[in-house]
mmCIF file of C-alpha atoms and ligand atoms in Angstrom:
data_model
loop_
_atom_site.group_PDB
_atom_site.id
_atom_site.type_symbol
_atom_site.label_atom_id
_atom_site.label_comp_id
_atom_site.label_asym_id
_atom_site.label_seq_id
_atom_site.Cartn_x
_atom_site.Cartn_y
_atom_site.Cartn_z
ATOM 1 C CA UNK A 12 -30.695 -54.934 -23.870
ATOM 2 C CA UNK A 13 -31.803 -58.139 -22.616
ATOM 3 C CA UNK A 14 -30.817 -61.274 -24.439
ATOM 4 C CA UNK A 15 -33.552 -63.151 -26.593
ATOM 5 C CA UNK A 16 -33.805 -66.774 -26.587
ATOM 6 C CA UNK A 17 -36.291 -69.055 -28.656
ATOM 7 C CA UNK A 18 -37.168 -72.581 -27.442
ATOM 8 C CA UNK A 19 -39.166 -74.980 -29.627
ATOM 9 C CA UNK A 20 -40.321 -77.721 -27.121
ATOM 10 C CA UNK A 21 -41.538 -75.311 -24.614
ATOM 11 C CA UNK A 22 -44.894 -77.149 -23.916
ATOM 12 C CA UNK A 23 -42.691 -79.788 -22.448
ATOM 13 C CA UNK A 24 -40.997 -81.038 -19.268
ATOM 14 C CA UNK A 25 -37.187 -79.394 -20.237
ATOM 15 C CA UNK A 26 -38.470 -76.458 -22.107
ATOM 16 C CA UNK A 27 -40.518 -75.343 -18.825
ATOM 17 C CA UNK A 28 -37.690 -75.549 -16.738
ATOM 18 C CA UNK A 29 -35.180 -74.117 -19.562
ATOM 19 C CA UNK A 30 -37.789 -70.721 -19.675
ATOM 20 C CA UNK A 31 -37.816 -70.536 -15.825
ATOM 21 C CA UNK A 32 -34.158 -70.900 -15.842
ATOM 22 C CA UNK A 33 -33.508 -67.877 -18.547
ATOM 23 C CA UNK A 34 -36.216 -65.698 -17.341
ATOM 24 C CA UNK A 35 -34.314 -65.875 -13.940
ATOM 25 C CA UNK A 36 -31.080 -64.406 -15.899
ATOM 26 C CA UNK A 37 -32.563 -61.786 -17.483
ATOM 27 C CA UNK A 38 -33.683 -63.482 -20.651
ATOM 28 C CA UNK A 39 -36.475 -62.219 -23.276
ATOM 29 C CA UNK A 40 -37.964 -65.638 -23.359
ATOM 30 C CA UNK A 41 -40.275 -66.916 -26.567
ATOM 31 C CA UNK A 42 -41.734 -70.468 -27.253
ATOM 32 C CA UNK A 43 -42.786 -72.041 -30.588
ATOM 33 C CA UNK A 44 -45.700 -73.636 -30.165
ATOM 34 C CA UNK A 45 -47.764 -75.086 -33.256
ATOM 35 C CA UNK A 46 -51.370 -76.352 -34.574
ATOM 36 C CA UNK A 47 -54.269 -74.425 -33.399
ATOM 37 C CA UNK A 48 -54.925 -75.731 -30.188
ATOM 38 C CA UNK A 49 -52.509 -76.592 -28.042
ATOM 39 C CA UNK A 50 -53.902 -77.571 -24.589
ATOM 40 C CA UNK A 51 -50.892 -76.218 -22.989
ATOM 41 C CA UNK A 52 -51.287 -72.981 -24.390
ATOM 42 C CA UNK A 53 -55.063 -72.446 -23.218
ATOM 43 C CA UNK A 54 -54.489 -73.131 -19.374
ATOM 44 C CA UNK A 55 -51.387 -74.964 -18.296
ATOM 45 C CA UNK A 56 -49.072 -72.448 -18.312
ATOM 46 C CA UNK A 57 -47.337 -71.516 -14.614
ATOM 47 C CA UNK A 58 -45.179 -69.206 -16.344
ATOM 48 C CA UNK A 59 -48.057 -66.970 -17.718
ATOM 49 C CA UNK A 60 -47.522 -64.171 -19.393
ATOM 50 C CA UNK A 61 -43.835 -64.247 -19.076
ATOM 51 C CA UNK A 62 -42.801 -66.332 -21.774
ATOM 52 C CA UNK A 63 -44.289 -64.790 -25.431
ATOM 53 C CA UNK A 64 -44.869 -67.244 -27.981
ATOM 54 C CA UNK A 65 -45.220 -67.775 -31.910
ATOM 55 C CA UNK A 66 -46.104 -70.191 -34.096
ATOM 56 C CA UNK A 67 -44.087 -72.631 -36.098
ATOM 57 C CA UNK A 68 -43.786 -76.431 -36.365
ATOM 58 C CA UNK A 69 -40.884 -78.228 -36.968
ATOM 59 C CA UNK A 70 -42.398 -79.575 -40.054
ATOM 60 C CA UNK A 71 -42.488 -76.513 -41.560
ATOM 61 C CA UNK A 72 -39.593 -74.914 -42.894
ATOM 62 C CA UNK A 73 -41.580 -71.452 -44.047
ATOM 63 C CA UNK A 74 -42.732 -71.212 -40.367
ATOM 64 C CA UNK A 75 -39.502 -71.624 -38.298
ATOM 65 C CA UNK A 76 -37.797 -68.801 -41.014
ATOM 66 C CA UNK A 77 -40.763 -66.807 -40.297
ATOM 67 C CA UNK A 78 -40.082 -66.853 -36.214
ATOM 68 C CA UNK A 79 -36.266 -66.358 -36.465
ATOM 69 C CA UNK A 80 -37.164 -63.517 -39.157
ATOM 70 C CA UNK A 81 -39.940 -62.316 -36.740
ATOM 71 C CA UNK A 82 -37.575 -62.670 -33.531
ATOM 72 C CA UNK A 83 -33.947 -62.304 -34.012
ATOM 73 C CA UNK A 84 -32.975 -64.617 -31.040
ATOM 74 C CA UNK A 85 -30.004 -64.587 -29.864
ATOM 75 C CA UNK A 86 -29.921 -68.231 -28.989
ATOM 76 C CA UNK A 87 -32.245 -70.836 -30.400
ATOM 77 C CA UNK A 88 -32.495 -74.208 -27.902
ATOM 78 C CA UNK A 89 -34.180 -77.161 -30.021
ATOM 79 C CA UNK A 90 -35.793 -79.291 -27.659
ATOM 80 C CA UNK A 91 -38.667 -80.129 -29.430
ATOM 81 C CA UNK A 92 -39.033 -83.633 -30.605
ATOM 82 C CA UNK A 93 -41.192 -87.223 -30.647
ATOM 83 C CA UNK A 94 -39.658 -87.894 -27.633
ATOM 84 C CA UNK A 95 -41.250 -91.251 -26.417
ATOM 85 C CA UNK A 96 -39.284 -94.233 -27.610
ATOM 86 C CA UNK A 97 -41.828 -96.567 -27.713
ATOM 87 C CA UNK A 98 -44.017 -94.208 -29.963
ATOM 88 C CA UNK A 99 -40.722 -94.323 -32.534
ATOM 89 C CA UNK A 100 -41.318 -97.884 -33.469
ATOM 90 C CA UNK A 101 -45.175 -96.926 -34.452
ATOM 91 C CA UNK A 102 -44.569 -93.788 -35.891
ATOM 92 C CA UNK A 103 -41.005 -93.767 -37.245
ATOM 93 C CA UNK A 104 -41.539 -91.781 -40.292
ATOM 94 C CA UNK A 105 -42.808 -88.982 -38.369
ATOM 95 C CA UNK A 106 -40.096 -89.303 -35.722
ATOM 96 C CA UNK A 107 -37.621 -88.904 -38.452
ATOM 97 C CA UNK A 108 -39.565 -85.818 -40.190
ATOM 98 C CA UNK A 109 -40.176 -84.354 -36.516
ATOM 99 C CA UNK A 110 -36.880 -85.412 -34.356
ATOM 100 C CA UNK A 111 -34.134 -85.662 -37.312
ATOM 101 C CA UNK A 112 -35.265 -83.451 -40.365
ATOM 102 C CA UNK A 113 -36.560 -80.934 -37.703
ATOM 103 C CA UNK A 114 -33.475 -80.238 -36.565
ATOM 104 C CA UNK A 115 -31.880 -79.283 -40.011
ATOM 105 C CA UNK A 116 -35.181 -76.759 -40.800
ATOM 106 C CA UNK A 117 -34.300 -75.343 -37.641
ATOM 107 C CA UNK A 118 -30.528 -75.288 -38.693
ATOM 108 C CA UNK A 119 -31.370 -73.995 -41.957
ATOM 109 C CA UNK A 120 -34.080 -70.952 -40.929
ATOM 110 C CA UNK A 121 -31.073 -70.099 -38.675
ATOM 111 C CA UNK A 122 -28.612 -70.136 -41.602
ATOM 112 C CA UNK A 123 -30.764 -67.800 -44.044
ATOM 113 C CA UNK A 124 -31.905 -65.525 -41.806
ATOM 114 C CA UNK A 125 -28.364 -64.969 -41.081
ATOM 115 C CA UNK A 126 -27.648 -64.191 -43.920
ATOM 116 C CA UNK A 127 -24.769 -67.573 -44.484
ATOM 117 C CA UNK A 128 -24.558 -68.597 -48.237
ATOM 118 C CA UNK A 129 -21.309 -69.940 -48.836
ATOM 119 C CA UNK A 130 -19.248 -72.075 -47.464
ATOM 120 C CA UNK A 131 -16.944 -71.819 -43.977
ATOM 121 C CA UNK A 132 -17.749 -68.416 -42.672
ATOM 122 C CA UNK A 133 -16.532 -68.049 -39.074
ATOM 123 C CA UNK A 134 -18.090 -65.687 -36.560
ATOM 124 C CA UNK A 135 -20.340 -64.363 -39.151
ATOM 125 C CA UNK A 136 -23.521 -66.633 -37.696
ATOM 126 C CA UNK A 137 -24.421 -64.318 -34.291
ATOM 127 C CA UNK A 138 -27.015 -66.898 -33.776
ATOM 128 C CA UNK A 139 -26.440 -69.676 -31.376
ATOM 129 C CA UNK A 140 -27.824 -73.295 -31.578
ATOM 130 C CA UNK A 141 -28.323 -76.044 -29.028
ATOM 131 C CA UNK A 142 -29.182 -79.397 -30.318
ATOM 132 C CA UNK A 143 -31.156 -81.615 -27.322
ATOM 133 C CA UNK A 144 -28.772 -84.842 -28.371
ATOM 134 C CA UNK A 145 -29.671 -87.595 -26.526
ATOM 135 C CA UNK A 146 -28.001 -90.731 -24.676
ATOM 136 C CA UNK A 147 -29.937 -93.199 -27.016
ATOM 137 C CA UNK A 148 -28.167 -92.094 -29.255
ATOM 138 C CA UNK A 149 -25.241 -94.344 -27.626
ATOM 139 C CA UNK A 150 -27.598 -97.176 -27.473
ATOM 140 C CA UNK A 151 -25.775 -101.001 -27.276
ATOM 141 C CA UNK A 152 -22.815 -99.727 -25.769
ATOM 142 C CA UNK A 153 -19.151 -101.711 -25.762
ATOM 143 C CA UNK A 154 -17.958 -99.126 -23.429
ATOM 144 C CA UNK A 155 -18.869 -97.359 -19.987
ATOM 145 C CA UNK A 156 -19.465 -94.341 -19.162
ATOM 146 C CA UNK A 157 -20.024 -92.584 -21.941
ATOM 147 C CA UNK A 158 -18.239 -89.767 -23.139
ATOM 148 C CA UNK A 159 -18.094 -87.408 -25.750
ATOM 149 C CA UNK A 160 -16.152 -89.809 -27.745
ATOM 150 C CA UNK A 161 -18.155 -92.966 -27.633
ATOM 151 C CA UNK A 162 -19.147 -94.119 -31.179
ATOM 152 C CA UNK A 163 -23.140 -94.716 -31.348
ATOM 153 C CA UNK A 164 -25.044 -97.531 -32.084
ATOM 154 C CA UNK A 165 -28.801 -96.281 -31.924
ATOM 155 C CA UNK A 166 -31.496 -98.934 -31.430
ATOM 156 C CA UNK A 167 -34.589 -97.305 -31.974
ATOM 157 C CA UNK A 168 -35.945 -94.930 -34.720
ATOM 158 C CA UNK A 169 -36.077 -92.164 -32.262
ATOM 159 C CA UNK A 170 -32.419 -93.131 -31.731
ATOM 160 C CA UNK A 171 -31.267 -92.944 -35.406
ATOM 161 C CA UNK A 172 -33.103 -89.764 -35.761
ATOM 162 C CA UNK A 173 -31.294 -88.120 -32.758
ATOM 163 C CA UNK A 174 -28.056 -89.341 -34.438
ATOM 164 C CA UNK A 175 -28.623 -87.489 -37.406
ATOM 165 C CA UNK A 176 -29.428 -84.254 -36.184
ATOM 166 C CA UNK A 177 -26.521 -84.516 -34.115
ATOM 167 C CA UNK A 178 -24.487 -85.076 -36.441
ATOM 168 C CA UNK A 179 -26.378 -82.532 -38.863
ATOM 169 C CA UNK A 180 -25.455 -80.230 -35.833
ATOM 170 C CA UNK A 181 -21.674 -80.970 -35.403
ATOM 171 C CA UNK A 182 -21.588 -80.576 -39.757
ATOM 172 C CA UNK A 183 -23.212 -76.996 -39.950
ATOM 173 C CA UNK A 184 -20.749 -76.124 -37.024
ATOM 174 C CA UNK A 185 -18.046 -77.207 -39.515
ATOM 175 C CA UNK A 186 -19.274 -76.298 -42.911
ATOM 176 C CA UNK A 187 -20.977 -72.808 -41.907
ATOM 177 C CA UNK A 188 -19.007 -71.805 -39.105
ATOM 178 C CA UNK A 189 -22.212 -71.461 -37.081
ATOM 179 C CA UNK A 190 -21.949 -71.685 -33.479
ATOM 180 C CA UNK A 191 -23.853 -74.793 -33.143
ATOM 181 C CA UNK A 192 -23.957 -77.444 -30.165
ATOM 182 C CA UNK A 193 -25.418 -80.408 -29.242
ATOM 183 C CA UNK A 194 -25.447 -81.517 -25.402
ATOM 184 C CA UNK A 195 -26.028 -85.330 -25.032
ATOM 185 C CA UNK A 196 -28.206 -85.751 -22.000
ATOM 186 C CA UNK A 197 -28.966 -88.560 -20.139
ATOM 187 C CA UNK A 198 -32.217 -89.646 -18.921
ATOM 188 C CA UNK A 199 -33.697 -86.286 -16.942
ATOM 189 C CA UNK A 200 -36.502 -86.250 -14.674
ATOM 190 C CA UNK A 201 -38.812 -84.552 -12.477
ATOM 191 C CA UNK A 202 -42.207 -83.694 -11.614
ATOM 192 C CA UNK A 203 -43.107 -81.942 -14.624
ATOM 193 C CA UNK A 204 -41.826 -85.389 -16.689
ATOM 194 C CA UNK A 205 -44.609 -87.121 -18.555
ATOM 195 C CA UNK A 206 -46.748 -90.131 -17.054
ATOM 196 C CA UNK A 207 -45.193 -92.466 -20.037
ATOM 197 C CA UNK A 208 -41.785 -92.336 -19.035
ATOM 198 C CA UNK A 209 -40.798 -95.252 -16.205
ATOM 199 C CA UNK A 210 -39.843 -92.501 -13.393
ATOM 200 C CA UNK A 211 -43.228 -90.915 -13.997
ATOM 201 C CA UNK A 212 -45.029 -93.722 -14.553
ATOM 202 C CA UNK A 213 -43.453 -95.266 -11.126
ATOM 203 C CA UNK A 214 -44.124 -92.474 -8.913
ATOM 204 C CA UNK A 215 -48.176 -92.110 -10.051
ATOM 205 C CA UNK A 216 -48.068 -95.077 -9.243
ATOM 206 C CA UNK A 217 -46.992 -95.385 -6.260
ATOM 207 C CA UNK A 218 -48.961 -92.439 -5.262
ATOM 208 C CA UNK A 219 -51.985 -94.255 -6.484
ATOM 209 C CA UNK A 220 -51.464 -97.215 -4.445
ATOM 210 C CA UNK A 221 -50.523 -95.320 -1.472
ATOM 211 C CA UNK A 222 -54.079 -94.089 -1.303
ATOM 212 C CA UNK A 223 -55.672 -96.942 -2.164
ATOM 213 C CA UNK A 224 -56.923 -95.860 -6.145
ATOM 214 C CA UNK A 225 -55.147 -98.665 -7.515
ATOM 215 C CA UNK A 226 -53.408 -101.891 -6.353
ATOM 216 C CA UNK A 227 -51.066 -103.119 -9.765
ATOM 217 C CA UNK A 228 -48.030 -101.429 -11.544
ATOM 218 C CA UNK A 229 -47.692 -103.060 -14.944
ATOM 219 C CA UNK A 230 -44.034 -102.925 -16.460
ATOM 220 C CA UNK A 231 -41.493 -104.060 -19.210
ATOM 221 C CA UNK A 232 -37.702 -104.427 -18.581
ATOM 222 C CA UNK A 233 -37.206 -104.217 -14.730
ATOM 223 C CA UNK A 234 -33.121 -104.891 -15.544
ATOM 224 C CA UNK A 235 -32.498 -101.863 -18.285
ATOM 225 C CA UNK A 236 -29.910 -99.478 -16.546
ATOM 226 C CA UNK A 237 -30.383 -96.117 -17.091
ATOM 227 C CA UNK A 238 -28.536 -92.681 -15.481
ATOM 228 C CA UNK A 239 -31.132 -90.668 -14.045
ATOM 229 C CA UNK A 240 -31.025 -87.131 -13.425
ATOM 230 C CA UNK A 241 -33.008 -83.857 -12.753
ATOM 231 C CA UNK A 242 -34.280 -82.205 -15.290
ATOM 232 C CA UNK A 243 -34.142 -78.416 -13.859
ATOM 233 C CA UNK A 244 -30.180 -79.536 -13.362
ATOM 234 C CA UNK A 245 -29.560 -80.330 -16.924
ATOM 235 C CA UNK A 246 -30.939 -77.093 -18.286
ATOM 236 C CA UNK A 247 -28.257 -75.084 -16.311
ATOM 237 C CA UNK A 248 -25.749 -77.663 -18.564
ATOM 238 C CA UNK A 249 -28.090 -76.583 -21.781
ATOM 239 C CA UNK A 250 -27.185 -72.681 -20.919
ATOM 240 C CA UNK A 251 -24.096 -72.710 -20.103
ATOM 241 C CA UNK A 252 -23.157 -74.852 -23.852
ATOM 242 C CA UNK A 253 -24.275 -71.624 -25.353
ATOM 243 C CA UNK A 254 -21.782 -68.785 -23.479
ATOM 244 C CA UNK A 255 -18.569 -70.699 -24.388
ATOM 245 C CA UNK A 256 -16.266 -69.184 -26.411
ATOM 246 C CA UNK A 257 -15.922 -71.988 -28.709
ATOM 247 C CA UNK A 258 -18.784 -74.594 -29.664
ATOM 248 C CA UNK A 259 -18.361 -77.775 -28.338
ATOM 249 C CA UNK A 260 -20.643 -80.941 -27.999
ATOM 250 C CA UNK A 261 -20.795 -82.404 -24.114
ATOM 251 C CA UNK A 262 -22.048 -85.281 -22.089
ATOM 252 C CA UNK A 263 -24.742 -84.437 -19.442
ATOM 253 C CA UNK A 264 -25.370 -87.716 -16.938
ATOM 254 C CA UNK A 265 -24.407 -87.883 -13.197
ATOM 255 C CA UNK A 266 -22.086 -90.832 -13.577
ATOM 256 C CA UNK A 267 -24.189 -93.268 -11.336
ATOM 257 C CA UNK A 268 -26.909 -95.763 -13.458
ATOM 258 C CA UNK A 269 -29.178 -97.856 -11.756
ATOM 259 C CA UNK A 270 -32.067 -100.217 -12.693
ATOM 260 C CA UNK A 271 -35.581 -100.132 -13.268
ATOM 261 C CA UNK A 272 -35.921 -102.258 -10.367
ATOM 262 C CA UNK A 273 -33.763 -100.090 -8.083
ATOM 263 C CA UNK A 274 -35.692 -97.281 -9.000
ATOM 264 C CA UNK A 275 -39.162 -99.169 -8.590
ATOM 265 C CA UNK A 276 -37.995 -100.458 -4.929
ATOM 266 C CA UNK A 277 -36.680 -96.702 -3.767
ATOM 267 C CA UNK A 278 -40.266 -95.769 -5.159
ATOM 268 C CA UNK A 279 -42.421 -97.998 -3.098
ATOM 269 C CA UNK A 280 -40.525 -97.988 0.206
ATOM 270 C CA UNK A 281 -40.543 -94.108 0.064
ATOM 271 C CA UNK A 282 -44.560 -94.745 0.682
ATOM 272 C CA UNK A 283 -43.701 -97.552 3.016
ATOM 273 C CA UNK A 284 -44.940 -99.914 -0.120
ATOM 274 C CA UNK A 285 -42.978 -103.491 -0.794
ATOM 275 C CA UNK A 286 -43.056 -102.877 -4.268
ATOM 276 C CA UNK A 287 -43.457 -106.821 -4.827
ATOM 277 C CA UNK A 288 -46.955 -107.193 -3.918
ATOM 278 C CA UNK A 289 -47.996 -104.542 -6.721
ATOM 279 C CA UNK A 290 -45.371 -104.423 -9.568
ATOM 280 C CA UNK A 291 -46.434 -107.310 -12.669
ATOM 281 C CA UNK A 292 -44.011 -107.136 -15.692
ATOM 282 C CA UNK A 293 -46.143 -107.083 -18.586
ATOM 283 C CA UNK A 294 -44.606 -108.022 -22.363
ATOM 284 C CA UNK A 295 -46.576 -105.460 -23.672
ATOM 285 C CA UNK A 296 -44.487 -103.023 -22.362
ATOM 286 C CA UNK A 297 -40.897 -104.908 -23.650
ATOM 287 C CA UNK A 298 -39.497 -102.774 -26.403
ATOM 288 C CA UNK A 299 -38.300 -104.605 -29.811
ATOM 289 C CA UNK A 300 -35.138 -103.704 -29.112
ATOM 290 C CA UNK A 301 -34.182 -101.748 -25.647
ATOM 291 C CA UNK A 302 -30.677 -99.854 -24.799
ATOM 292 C CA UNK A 303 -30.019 -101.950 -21.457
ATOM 293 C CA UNK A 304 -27.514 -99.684 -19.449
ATOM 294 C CA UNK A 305 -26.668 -96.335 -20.051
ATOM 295 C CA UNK A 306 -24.105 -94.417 -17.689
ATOM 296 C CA UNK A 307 -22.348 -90.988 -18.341
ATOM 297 C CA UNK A 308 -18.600 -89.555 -18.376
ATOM 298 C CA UNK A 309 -19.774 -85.780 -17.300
ATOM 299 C CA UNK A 310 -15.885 -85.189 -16.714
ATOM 300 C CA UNK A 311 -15.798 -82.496 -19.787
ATOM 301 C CA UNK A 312 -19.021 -80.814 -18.593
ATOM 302 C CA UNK A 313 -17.490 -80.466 -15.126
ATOM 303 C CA UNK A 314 -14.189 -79.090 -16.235
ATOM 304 C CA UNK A 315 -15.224 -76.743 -19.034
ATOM 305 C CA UNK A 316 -18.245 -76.241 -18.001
ATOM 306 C CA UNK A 317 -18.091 -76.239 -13.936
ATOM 307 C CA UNK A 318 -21.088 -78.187 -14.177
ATOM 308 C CA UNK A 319 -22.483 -80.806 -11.852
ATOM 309 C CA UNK A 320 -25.841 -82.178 -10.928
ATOM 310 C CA UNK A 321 -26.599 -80.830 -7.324
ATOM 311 C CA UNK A 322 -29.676 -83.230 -7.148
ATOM 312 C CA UNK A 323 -29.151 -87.391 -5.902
ATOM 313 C CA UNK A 324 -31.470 -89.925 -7.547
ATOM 314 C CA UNK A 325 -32.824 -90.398 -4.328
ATOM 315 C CA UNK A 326 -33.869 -86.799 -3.869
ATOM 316 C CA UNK A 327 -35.391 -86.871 -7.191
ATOM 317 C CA UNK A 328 -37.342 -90.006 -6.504
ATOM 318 C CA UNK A 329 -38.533 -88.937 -3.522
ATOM 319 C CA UNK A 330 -39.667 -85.542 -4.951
ATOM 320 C CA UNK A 331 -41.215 -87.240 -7.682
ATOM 321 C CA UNK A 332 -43.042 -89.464 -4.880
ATOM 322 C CA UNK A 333 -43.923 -86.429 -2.608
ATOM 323 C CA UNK A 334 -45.399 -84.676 -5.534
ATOM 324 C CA UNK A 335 -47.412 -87.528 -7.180
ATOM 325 C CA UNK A 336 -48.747 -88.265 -3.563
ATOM 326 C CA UNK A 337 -49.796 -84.335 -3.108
ATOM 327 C CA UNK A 338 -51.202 -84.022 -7.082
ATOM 328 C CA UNK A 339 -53.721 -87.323 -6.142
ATOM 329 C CA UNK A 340 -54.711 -86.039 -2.519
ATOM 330 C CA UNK A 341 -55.471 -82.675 -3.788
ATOM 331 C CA UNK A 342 -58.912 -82.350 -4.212
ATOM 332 C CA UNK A 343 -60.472 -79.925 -7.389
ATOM 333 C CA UNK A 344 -58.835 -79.018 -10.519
ATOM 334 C CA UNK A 345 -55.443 -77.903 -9.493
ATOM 335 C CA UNK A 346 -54.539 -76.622 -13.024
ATOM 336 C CA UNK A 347 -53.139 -72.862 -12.850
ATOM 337 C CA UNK A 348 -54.508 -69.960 -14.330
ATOM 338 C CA UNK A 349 -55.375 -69.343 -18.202
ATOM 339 C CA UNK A 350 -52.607 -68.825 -20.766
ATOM 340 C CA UNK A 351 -52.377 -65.074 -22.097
ATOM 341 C CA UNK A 352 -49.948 -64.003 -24.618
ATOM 342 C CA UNK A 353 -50.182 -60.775 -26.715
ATOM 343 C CA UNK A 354 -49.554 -63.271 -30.035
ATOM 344 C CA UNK A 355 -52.808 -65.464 -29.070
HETATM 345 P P1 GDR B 19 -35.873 -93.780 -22.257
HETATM 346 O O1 GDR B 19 -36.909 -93.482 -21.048
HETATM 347 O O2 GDR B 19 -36.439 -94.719 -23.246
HETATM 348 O O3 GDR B 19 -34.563 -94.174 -21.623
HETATM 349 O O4 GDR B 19 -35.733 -92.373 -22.963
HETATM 350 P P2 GDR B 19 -38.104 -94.339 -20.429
HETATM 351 O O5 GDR B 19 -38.348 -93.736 -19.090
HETATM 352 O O6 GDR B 19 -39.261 -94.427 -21.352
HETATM 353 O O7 GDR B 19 -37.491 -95.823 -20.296
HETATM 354 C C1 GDR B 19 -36.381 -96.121 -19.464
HETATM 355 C C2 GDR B 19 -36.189 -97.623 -19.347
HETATM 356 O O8 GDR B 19 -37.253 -98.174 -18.567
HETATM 357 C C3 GDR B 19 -37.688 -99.369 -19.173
HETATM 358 N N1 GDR B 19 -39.072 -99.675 -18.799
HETATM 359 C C4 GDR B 19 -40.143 -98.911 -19.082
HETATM 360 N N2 GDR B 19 -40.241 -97.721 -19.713
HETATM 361 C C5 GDR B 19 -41.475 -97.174 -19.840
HETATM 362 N N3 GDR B 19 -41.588 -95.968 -20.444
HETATM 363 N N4 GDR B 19 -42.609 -97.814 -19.393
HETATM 364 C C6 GDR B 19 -42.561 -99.023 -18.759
HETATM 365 O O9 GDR B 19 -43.579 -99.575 -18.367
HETATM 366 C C7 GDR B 19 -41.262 -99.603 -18.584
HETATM 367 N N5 GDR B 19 -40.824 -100.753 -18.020
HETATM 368 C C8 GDR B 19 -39.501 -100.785 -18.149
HETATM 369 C C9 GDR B 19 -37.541 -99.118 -20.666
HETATM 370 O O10 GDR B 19 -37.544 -100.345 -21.392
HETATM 371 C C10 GDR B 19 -36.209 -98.381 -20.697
HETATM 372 O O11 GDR B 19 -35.162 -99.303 -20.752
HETATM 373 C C11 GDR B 19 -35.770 -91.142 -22.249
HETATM 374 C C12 GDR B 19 -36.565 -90.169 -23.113
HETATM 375 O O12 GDR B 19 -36.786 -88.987 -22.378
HETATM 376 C C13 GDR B 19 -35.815 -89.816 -24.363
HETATM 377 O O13 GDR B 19 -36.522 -88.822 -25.091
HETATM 378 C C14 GDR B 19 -34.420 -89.286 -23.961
HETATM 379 O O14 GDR B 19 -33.680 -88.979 -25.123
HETATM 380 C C15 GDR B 19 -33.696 -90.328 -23.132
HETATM 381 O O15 GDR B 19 -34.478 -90.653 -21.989
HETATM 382 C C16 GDR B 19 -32.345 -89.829 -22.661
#
């Protein structure tokens, strides 16, 4: 029988590339999607009547018991989240609720539906968890790269709150016995990634520019150092976590950080652009308090694992680029076909 895996965050960049990634090894594939209209769910979806879905929200505890009831996954990957850090600072009681507490409801309709009351009860939970940890949770760093080891020092909300369900993650592993992982990813991109983030924001941009619909970029912190990755990479990483024998947290990153303005220059010149003549930093986009360099150890990931990114930063900016330039020059709505889904 094929094995069942439920995704919360499937509306976004990670958990469409997570479903594709499943489906293509034989998965049963089911997203939780919640409130009543989800804009995603009634025409965005390439992936059409492939993945099923259900409802649930990850501030409800009755509804995420209810789909685990309903489902019986095999493996549960937690991706959904606030996931803009910006939006942390003016909604940080609803990043906690949504990107911390959410992660113990989902921890918790996993433990009662499997029936776990007491304490320590190895191999009894036949559920698997992945947490979607994140590298802000490292935040001011005193040491680089990263590893699995590096103590945290979150500096946004949306940091803290990752820290917590990580470590909410790591404690249910070792009060409950639950097979229960978090993987601690470093900045992922893509085409699918969302036009707030820098990389997306950059490429529109740029593709904007190119064809003459725009002629400023406005940005904050051109010097933060981040280590940029693809997104349909990492999800391979995400998998993988979950058919170890033994539960264990790892780092996902490439090793290689660059800047803002590194990543803004590739950007332009891919067009042919000189990205000076466009790009205006703007305070309005400086964050109270910003993680300035982030770079991963993916050693453990490679040799427990056999994991590695197979995409450069330069391919991924300049597939970003291509797309962006190819989205804007398309004439006509481009969106695919309507959503179906036998739960709808
Ligand atoms: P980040 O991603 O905060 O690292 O979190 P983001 O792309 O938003 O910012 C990266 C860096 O770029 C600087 N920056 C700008 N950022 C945005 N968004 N817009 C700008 O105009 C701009 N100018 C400069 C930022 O200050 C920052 O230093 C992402 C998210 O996906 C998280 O959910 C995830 O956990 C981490 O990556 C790993």
């Amino acid at each position: 029988m094929a094995r069942c895996a439920l995704i919360t965050g499937i509306t976004g960049q990670d958990g469409s590339y997570l479903a594709e990634h499943l489906l293509s090894e034989g998965y049963e594939v089911w997203g939780l999607v919640r409130g009543q209209a989800d804009p995603w769910v009634r025409g965005r979806s390439e992936l059409a009547g492939e993945i099923r879905l259900i409802r649930g929200d990850l501030l409800d505890q009755g509804s995420l018991i209810a789909a685990v009831e309903r489902i019986h996954p095999d493996e549960v990957y937690n991706l959904g989240a606030i996931s803009y850090v910006p939006m942390s600072w003016q909604q940080a009681e609803l990043t906690s609720e949504v990107t911390g507490v959410g992660v113990l409801r989902m921890l918790e309709a996993i433990r009662t539906c499997s029936g776990i009351s007491g304490s320590r009860t190895p191999g009894s939970a036949q559920i698997r968890f992945y947490q979607a940890s994140s590298s802000e949770m490292f935040g001011m760093v005193d040491e680089s790269p990263q590893t699995e080891r590096t103590p945290f020092h979150p500096r946004s909300p949306y940091g803290v709150a990752k820290a917590y369900g990580h470590f909410l993650t790591q404690n249910y592993r070792e009060s409950y016995g639950m097979f229960a992982v978090s993987g601690i990813l470093f900045n992922h991109e893509s085409p699918r990634r969302g036009p707030e983030f820098v990389t997306r924001k950059v490429s529109l941009a740029v593709a904007r520019i190119k064809l003459g619909l725009e002629r400023q970029l406005r940005l904050g912190n051109l010097a933060a150092r981040r280590d940029w990755g693809f997104a349909g990479d990492y999800v391979r990483a995400m998998h993988l976590m979950l058919t170890q024998d033994e539960p264990e947290d790892f780092v996902v990153g490439t090793g290689v950080t660059r800047s803002v303005e590194e990543l803004v220059e590739l950007a332009f010149s891919l067009a042919g652009l000189d990205w000076k003549e466009h790009v205006v930093c703007d305070t309005a986009f400086v964050r109270p308090a910003d993680v300035n360099q982030l770079c991963a150890d993916p050693g453990k990931a490679l040799a427990k694992l056999g994991w590695k990114p197979k995409t450069s930063f330069e391919e991924l900016v300049g597939l970003m680029v291509e797309s962006d330039l190819e989205l804007l020059s398309t004439p006509g709505d481009r969106r695919p076909p309507s959503f179906s889904s036998d739960v709808w």
